[in-house]
PDB file of C-alpha atoms in Angstrom:
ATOM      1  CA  UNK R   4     -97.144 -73.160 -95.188  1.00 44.00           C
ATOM      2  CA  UNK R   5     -96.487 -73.246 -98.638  1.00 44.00           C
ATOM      3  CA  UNK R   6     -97.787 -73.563-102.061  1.00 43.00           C
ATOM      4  CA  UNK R   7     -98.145 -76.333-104.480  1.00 52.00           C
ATOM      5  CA  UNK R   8     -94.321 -76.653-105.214  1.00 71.00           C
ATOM      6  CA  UNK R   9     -93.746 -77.436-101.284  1.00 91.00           C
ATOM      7  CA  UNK R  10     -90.998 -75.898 -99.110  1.00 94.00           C
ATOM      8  CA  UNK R  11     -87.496 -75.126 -99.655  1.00 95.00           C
ATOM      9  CA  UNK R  12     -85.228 -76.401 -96.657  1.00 96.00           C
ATOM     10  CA  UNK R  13     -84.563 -72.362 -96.157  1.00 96.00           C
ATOM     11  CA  UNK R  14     -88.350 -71.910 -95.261  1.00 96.00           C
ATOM     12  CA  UNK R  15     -88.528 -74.972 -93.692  1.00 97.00           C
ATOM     13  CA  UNK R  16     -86.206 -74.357 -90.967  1.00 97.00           C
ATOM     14  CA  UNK R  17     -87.119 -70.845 -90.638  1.00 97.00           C
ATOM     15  CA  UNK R  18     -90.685 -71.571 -90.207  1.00 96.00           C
ATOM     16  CA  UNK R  19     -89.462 -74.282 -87.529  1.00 96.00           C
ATOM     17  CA  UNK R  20     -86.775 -72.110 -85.533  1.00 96.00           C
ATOM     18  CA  UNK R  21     -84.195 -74.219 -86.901  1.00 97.00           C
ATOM     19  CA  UNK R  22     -80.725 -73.897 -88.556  1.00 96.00           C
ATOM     20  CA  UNK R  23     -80.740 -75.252 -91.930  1.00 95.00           C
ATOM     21  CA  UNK R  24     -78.278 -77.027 -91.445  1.00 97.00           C
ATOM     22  CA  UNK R  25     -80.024 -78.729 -88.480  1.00 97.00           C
ATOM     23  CA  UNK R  26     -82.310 -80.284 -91.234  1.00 97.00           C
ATOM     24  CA  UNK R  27     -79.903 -81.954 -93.416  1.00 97.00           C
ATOM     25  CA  UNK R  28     -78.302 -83.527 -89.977  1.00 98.00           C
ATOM     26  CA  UNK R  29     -82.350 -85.108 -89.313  1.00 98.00           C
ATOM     27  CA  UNK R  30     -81.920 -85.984 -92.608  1.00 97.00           C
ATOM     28  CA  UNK R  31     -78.961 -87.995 -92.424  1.00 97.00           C
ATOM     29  CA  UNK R  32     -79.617 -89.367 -89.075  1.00 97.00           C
ATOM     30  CA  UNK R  33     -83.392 -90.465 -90.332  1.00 96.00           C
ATOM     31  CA  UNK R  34     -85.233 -88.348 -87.876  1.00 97.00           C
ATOM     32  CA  UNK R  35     -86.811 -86.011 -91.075  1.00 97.00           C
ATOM     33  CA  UNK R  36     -87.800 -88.741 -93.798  1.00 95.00           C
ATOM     34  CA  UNK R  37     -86.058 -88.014 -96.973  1.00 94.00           C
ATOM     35  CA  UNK R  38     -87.862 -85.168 -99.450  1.00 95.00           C
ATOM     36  CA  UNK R  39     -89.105 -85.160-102.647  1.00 93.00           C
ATOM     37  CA  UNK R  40     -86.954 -83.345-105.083  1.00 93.00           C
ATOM     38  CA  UNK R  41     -87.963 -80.492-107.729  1.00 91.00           C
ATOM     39  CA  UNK R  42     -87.021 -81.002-111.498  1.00 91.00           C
ATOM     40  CA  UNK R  43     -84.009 -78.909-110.589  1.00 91.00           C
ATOM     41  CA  UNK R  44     -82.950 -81.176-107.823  1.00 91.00           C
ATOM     42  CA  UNK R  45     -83.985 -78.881-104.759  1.00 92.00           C
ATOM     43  CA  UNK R  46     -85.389 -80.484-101.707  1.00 93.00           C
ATOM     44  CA  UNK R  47     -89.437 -80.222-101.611  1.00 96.00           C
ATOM     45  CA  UNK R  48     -90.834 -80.292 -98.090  1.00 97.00           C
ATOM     46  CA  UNK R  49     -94.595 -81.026 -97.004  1.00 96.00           C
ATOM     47  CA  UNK R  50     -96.561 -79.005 -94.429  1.00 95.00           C
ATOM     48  CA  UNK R  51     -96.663 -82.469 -92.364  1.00 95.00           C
ATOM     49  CA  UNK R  52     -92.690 -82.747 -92.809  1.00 97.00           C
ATOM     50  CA  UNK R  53     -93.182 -79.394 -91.360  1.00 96.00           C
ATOM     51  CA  UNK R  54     -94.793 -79.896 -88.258  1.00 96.00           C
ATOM     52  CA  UNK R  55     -92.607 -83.136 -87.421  1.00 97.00           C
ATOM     53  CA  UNK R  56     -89.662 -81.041 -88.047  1.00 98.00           C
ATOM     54  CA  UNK R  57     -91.599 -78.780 -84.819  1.00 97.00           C
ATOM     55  CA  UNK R  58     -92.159 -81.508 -82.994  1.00 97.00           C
ATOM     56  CA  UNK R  59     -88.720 -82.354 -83.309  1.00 98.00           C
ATOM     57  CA  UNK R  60     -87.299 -79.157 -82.172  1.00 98.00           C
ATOM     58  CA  UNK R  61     -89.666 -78.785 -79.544  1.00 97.00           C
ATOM     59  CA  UNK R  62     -89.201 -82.407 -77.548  1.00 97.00           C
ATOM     60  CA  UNK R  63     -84.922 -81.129 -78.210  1.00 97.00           C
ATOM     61  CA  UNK R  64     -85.860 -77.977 -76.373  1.00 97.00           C
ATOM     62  CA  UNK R  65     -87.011 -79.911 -73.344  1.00 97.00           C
ATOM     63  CA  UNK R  66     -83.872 -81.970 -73.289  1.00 96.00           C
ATOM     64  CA  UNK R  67     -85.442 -85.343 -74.899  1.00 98.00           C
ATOM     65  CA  UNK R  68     -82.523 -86.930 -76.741  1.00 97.00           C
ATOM     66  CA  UNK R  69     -82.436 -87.748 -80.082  1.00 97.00           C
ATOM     67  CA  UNK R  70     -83.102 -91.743 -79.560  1.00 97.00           C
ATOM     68  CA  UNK R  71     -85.833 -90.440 -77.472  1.00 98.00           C
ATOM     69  CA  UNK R  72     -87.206 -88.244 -80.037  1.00 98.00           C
ATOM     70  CA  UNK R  73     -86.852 -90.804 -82.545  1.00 97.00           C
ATOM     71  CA  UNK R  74     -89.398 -93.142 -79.991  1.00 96.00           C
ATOM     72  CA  UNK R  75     -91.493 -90.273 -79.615  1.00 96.00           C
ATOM     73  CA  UNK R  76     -91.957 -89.589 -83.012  1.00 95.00           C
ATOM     74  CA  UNK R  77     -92.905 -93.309 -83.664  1.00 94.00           C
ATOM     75  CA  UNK R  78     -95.170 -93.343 -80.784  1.00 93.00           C
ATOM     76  CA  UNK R  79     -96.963 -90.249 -82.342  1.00 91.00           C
ATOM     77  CA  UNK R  80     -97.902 -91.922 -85.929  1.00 88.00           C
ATOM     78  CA  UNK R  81    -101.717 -92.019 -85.987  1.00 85.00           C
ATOM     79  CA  UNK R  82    -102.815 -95.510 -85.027  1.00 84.00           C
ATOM     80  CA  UNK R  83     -99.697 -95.917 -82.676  1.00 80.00           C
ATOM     81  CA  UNK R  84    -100.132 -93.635 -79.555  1.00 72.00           C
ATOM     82  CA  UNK R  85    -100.114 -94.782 -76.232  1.00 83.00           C
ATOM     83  CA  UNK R  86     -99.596 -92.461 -73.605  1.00 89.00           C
ATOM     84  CA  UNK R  87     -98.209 -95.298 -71.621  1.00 92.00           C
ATOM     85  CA  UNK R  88     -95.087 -95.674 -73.150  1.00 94.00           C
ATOM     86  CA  UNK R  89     -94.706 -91.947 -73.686  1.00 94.00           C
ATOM     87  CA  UNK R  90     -94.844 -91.461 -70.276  1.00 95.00           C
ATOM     88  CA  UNK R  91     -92.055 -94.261 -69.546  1.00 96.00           C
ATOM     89  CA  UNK R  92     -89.872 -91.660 -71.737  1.00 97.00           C
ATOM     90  CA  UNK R  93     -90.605 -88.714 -70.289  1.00 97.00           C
ATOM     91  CA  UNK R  94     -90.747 -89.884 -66.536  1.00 98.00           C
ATOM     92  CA  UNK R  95     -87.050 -90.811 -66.976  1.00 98.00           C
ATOM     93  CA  UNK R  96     -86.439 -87.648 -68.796  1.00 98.00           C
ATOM     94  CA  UNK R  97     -87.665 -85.789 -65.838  1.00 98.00           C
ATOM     95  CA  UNK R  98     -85.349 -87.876 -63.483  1.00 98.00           C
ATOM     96  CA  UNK R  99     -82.281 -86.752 -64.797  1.00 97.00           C
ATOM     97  CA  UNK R 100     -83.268 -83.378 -65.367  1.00 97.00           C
ATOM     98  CA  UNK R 101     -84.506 -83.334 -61.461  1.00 98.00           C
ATOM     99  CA  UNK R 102     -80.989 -84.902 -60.936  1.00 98.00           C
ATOM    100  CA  UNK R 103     -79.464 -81.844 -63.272  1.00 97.00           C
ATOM    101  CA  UNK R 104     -80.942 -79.351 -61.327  1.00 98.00           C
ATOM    102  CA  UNK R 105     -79.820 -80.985 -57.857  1.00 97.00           C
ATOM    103  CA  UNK R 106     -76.494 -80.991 -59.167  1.00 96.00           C
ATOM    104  CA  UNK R 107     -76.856 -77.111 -60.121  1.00 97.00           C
ATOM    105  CA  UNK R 108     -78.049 -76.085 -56.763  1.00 97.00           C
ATOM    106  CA  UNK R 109     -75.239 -78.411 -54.954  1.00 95.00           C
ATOM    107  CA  UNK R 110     -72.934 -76.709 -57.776  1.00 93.00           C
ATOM    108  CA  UNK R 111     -74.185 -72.813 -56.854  1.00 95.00           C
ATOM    109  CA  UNK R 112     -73.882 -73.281 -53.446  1.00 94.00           C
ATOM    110  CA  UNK R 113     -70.580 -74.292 -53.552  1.00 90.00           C
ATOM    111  CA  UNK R 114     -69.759 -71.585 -56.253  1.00 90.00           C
ATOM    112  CA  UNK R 115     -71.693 -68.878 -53.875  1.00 92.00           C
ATOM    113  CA  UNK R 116     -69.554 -69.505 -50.852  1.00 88.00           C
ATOM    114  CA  UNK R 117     -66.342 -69.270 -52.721  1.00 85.00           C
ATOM    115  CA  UNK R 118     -67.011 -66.088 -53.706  1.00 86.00           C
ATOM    116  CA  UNK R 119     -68.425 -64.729 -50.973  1.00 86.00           C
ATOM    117  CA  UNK R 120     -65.191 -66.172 -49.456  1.00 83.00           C
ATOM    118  CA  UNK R 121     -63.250 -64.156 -51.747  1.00 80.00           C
ATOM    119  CA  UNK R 122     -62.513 -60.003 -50.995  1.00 74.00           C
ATOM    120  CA  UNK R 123     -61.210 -58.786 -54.445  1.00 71.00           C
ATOM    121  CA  UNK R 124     -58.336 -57.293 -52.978  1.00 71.00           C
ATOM    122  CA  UNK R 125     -54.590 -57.547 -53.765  1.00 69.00           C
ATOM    123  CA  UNK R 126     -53.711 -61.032 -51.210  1.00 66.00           C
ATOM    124  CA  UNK R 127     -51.697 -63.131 -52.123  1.00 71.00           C
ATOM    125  CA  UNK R 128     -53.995 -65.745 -52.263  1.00 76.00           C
ATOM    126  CA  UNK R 129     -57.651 -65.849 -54.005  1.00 81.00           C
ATOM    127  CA  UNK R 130     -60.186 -68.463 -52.477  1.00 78.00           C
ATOM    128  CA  UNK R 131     -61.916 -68.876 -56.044  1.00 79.00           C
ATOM    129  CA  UNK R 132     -58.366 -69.775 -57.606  1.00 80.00           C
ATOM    130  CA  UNK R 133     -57.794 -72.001 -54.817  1.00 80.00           C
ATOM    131  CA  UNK R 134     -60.914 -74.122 -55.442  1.00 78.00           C
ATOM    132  CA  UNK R 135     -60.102 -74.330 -58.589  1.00 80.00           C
ATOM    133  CA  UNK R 136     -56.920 -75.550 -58.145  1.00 83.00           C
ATOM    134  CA  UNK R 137     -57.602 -78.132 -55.662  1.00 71.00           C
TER     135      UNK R 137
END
């Protein structure tokens, strides 16, 4: 990933899909540990600060939240796994996101048969503007 200096926080989040930005708010919220700094004050990332910084982005990309990535995280350190616990995390995770999706499809139908409802002509009245007035 890099050479002996380490990363800059520019190649760090580019090599992890991240804004830069994004890393200084791990940072400050203890999700990325603290770097070293260069002579000149500059932040010097690891290759392992690397791939947590991918792990990170990748459990956010599924919808874990960030006290759940924070438990994940710990429950990754060598030593620490158990798949038990993990799974206690991401069963509920799946939960609401099966709830999300039920309330899409409730949400889609509804949407669907408003429009279908409405004619795009000139009436006086719209069917879409009236559910969303209601």
């Amino acid at each position: 990933m890099a050479g002996a200096r380490g990363l800059t926080i520019g190649r760090l989040a580019q090599d992890a899909g991240v804004n830069l930005e994004t890393v200084r708010y791990y940072e400050r919220i203890g999700l990325m540990p603290k770097p070293d700094r260069t002579s000149g004050g500059h932040r010097s990332y690891t290759a392992e600060q690397g791939r947590r910084l991918a792990f990170i982005r990748r459990a956010r990309e599924l919808g874990f939240g960030l006290d759940d990535v924070r438990a994940l995280i710990a429950l990754a350190q060598p030593g620490r796994t158990s798949c038990a616990e993990v799974q206690v995390i991401a069963a509920a995770h799946l939960e609401t996101v099966r709830a999300k999706i039920a309330d899409l499809a409730r949400l889609e139908a509804a949407l669907a048969d408003t429009v279908d409802r409405c004619r795009g002509d000139t009436a006086p009245s719209c069917p879409v503007i009236e559910v969303l007035c209601a």
